[in-house]
Short mmCIF file of C-alpha atoms and ligand atoms in Angstrom, two decimals:
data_model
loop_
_atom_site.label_atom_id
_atom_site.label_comp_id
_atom_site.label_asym_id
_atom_site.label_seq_id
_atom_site.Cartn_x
_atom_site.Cartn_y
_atom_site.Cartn_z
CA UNK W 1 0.28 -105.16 47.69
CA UNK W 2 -2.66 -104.31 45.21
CA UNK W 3 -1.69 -102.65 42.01
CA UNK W 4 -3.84 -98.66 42.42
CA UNK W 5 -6.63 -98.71 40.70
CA UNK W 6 -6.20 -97.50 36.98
CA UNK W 7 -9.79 -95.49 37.37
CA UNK W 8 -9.50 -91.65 37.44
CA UNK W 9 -10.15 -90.12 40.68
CA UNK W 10 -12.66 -87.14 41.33
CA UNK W 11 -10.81 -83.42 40.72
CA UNK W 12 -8.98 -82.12 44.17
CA UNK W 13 -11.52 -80.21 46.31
CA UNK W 14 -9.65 -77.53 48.33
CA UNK W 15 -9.79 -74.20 49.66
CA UNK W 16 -7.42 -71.17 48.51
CA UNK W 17 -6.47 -70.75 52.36
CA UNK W 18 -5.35 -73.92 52.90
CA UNK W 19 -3.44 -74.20 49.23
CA UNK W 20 -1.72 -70.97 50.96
CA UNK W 21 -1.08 -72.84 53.77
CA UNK W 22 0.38 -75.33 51.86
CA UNK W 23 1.95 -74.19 49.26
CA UNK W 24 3.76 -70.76 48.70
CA UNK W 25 3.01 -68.64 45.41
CA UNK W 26 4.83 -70.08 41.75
CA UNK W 27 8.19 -68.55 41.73
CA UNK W 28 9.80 -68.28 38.26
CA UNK W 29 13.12 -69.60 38.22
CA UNK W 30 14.71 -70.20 34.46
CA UNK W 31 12.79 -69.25 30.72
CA UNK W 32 9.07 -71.35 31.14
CA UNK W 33 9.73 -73.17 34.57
CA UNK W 34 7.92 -72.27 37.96
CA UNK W 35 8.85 -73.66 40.84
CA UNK W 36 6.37 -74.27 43.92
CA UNK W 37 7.96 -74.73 47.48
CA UNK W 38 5.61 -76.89 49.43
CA UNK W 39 5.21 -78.45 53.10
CA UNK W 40 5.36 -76.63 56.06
CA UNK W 41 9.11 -75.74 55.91
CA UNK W 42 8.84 -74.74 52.54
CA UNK W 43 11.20 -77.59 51.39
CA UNK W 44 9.58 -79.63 48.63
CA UNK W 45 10.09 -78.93 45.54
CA UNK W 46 7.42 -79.40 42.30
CA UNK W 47 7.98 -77.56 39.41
CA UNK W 48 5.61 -76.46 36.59
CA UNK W 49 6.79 -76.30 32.68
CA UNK W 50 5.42 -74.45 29.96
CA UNK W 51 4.82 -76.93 26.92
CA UNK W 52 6.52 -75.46 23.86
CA UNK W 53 3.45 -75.65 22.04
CA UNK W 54 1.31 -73.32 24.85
CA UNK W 55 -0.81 -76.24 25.61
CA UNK W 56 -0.12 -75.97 29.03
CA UNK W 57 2.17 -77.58 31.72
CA UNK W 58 4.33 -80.42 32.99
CA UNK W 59 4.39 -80.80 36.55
CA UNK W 60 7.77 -82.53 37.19
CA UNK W 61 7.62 -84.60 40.81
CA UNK W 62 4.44 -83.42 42.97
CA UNK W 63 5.93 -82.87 46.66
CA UNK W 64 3.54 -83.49 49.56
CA UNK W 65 -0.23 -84.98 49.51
CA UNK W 66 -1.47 -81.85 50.68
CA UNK W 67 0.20 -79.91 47.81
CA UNK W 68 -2.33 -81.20 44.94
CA UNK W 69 -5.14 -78.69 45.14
CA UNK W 70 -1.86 -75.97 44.94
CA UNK W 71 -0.40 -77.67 42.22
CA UNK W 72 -3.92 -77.39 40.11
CA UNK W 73 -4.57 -74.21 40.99
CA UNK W 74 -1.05 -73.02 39.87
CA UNK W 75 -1.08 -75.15 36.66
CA UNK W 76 -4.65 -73.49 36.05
CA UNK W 77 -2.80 -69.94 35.20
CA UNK W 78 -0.24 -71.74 32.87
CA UNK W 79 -3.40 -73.13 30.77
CA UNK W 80 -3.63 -76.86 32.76
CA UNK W 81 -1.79 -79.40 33.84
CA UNK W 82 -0.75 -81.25 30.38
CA UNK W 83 0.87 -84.43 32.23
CA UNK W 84 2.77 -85.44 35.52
CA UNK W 85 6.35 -86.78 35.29
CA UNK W 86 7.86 -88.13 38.30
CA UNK W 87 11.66 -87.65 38.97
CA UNK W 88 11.58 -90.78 41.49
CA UNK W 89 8.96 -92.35 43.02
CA UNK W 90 9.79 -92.02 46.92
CA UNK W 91 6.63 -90.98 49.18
CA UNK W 92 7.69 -87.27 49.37
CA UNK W 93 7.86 -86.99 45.46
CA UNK W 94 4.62 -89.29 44.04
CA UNK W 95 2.48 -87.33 47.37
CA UNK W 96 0.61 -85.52 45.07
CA UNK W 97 0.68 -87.82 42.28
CA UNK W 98 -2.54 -90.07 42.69
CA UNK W 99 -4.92 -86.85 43.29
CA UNK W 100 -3.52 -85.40 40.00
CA UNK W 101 -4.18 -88.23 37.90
CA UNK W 102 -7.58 -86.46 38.03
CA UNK W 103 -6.66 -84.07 35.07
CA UNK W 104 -3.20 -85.75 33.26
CA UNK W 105 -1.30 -88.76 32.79
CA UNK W 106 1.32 -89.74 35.61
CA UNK W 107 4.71 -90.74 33.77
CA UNK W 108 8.46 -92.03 34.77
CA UNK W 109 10.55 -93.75 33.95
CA UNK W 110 10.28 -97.89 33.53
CA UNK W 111 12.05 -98.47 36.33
CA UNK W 112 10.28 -96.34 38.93
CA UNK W 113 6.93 -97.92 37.99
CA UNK W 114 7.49 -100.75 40.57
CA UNK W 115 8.12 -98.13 43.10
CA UNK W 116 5.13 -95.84 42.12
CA UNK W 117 2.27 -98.38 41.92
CA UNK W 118 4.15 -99.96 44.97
CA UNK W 119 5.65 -99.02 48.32
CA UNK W 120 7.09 -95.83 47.41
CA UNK W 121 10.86 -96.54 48.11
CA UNK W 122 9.75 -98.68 51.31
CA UNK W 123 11.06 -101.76 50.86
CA UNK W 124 14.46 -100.87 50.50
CA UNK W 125 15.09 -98.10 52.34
CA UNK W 126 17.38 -99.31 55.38
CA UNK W 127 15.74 -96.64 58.21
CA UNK W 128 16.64 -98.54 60.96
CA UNK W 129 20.69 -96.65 59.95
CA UNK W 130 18.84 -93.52 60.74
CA UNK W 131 18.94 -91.66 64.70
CA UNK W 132 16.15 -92.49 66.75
CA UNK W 133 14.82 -89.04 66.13
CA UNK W 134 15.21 -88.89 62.60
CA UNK W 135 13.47 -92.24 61.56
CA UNK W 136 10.63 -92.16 63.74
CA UNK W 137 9.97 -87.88 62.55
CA UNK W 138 10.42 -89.46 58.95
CA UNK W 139 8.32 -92.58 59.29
CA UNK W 140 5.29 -89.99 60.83
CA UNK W 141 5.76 -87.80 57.74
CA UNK W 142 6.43 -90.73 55.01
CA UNK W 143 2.67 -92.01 56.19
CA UNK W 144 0.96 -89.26 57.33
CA UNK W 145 2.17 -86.27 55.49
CA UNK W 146 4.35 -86.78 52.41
CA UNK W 147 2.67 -90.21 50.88
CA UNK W 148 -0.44 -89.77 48.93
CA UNK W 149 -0.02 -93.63 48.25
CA UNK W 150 0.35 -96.02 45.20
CA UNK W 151 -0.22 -94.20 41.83
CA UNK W 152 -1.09 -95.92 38.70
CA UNK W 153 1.46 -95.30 36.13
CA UNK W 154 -0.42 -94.41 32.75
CA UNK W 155 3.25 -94.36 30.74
CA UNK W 156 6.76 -93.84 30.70
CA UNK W 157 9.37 -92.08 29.76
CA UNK W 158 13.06 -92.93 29.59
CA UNK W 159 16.79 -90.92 28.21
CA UNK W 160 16.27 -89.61 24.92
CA UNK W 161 12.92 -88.64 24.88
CA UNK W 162 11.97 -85.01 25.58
CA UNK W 163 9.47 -83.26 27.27
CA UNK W 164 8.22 -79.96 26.64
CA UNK W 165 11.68 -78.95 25.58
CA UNK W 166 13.83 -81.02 27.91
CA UNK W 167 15.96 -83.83 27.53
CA UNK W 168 15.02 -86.79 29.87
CA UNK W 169 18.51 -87.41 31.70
CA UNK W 170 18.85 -91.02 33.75
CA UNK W 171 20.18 -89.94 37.41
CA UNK W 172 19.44 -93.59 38.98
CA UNK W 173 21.22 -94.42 42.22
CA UNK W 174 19.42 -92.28 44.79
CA UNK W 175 16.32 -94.48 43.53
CA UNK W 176 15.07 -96.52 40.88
CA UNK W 177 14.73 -95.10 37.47
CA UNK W 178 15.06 -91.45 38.94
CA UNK W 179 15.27 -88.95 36.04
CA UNK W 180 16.34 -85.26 35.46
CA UNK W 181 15.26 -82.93 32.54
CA UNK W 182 17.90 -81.42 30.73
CA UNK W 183 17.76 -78.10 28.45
CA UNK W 184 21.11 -77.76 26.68
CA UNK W 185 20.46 -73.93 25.27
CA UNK W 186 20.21 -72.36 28.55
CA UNK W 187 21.79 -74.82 30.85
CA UNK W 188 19.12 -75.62 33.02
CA UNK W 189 18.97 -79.16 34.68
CA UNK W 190 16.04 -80.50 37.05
CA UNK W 191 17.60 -83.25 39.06
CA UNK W 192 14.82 -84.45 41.32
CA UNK W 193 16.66 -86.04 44.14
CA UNK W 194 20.32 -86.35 42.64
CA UNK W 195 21.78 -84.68 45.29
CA UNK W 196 20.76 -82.83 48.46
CA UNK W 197 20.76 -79.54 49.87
CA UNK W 198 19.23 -80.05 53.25
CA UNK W 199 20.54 -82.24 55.86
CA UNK W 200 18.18 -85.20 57.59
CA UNK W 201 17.05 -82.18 60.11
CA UNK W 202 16.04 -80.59 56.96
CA UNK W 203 18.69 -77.57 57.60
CA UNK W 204 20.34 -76.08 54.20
CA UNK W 205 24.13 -77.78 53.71
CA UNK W 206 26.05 -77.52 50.29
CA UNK W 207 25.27 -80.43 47.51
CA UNK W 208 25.74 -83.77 48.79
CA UNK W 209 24.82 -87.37 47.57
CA UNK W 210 21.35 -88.54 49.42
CA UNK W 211 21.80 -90.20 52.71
CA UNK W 212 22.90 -93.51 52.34
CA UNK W 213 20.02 -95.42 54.40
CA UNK W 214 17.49 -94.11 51.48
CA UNK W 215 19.61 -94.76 48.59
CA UNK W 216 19.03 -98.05 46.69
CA UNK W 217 23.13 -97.70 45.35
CA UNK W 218 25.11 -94.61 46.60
CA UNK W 219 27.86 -95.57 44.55
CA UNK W 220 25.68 -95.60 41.67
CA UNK W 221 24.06 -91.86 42.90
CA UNK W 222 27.49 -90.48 43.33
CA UNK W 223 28.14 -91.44 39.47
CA UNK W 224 24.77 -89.91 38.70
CA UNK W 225 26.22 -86.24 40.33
CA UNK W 226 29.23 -86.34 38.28
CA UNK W 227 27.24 -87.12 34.94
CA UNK W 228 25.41 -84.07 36.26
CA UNK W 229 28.68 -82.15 36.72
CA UNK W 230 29.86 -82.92 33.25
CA UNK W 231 26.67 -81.21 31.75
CA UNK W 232 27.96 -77.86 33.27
CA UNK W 233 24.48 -77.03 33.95
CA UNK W 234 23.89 -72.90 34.84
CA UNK W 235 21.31 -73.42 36.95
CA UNK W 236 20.14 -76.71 39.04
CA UNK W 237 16.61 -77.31 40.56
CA UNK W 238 16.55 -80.37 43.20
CA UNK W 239 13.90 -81.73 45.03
CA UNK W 240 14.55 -79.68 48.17
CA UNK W 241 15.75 -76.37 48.31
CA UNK W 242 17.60 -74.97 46.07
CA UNK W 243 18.16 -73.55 43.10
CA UNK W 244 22.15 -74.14 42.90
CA UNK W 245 23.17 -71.66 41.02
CA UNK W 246 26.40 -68.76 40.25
CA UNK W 247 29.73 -69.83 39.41
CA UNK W 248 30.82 -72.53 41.04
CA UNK W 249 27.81 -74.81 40.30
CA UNK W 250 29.89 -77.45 38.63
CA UNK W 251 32.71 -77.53 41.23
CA UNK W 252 29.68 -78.26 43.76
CA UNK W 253 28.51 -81.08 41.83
CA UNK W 254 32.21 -82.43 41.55
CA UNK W 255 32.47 -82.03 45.43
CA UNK W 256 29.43 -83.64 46.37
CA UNK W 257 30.02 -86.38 43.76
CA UNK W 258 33.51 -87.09 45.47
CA UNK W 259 35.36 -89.52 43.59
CA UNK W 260 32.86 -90.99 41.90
CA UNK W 261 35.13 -93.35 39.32
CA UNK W 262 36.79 -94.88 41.95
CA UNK W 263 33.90 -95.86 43.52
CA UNK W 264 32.46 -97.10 40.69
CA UNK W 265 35.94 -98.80 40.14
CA UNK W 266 35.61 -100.80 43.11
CA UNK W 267 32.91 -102.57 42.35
ZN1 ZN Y 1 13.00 -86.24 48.25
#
């Protein structure tokens, strides 16, 4: 596979009907973050962050292809889109990406960058685990809807850096180099993929670890739901759904993470 082209591509023409139809209106959901529920069903997940210094916003993962003229018109309120972070680099998370690279920098971590520039989680996903129905619904959507293709990667960013206000968290296991953004003050976590809260059908189920025929280590994403756990975020935003929030948000994580050490133990 070619590495994408490191040239900037031309701004995302689109009409406000069909960013409607796309994508519904910015919902605020903790102090400075806005998320945007994209696709038909409403289900993916791209959030916008204020920048602490009011230069704009973060986008943090970019949902479907057909969600980047949304995603620019959105980040136009908040004063522009400041730079793209990707929490993984799987199809329905990068769609957006390479049609955004248009007005900011696309950034994650070092060890999505194979992913991003490359197949998009591909090459080792094991779909043929999935029912009949399932993989050939999902291999329609992976091309045809959710994948906007290879993005260059301009940078990245790894634990212990912050962006606009956040603490970059490693949540690897689910995929390569998948990162959440952490704010310790007022508990708020965004976890990308970490866990899920929609089965393969795409119907709501309480927190569990990402099917196992997409992960590139369960074990490893199990351990990455516990680390979450131990945070004792408030409030949760995944990739789908969601948020996870009230009082028993930690209990959920512990739940879905199982018994994570003894897992890990095993190997
Ligand atoms: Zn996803």
């Amino acid at each position: 596979m070619t590495a994408p082209s490191a040239a900037r591509p031309a701004p995302v023409r689109s009409r406000p009907r069909l960013r409607k139809l796309s994508t519904a209106a910015p919902e605020p959901v903790a102090d400075g973050v806005w998320l945007l529920r994209g696709g038909l069903t409403r289900t993916m997940n791209v959030y916008l962050i204020e920048e602490t210094d009011g230069s704009g916003v973060t986008v943090y993962d970019t949902g479907e292809k057909g969600m980047a003229g949304a995603i620019v018109g959105a980040a136009r309120r908040f004063g522009g889109l400041t730079r793209v972070v990707l929490g993984h680099a799987d199809t329905d998370h990068r769609g957006s990406a390479p049609a955004l690279r248009a007005y900011a920098d696309v950034l994650c971590h070092p060890d999505a960058v194979v992913q991003a520039e490359g197949s998009g989680g591909r090459d080792y996903w094991r779909m043929d685990e999935l029912p009949v129905g399932v993989r050939l619904l999902h291999g329609f959507t992976h091309r045809y809807v959710w994948d906007g293709g290879p993005v260059h990667i301009d940078g990245t960013v790894d634990e212990g850096d912050v962006i606009a206000g956040f603490d970059v968290i490693d949540l690897s296991g689910h995929a390569p180099g998948q990162i959440g953004l952490w704010r310790k003050h007022d508990r708020v976590a965004l976890v990308s993929d970490c866990f899920y809260m929609n089965d393969m059908y795409g119907r709501p189920q309480a927190p569990a670890p990402p099917l196992d025929p997409y992960n590139l280590d369960t074990a490893q994403a199990r351990r990455s739901i516990a680390k979450l756990a131990a945070l004792e975020p408030a409030i949760v935003l995944p990739g789908h759904l969601g948020p996870l929030t009230g009082p028993d948000v930690v209990a959920q994580l512990e739940a879905a993470a199982g018994d994570a050490t003894s897992v890990g133990a095993e190997l």
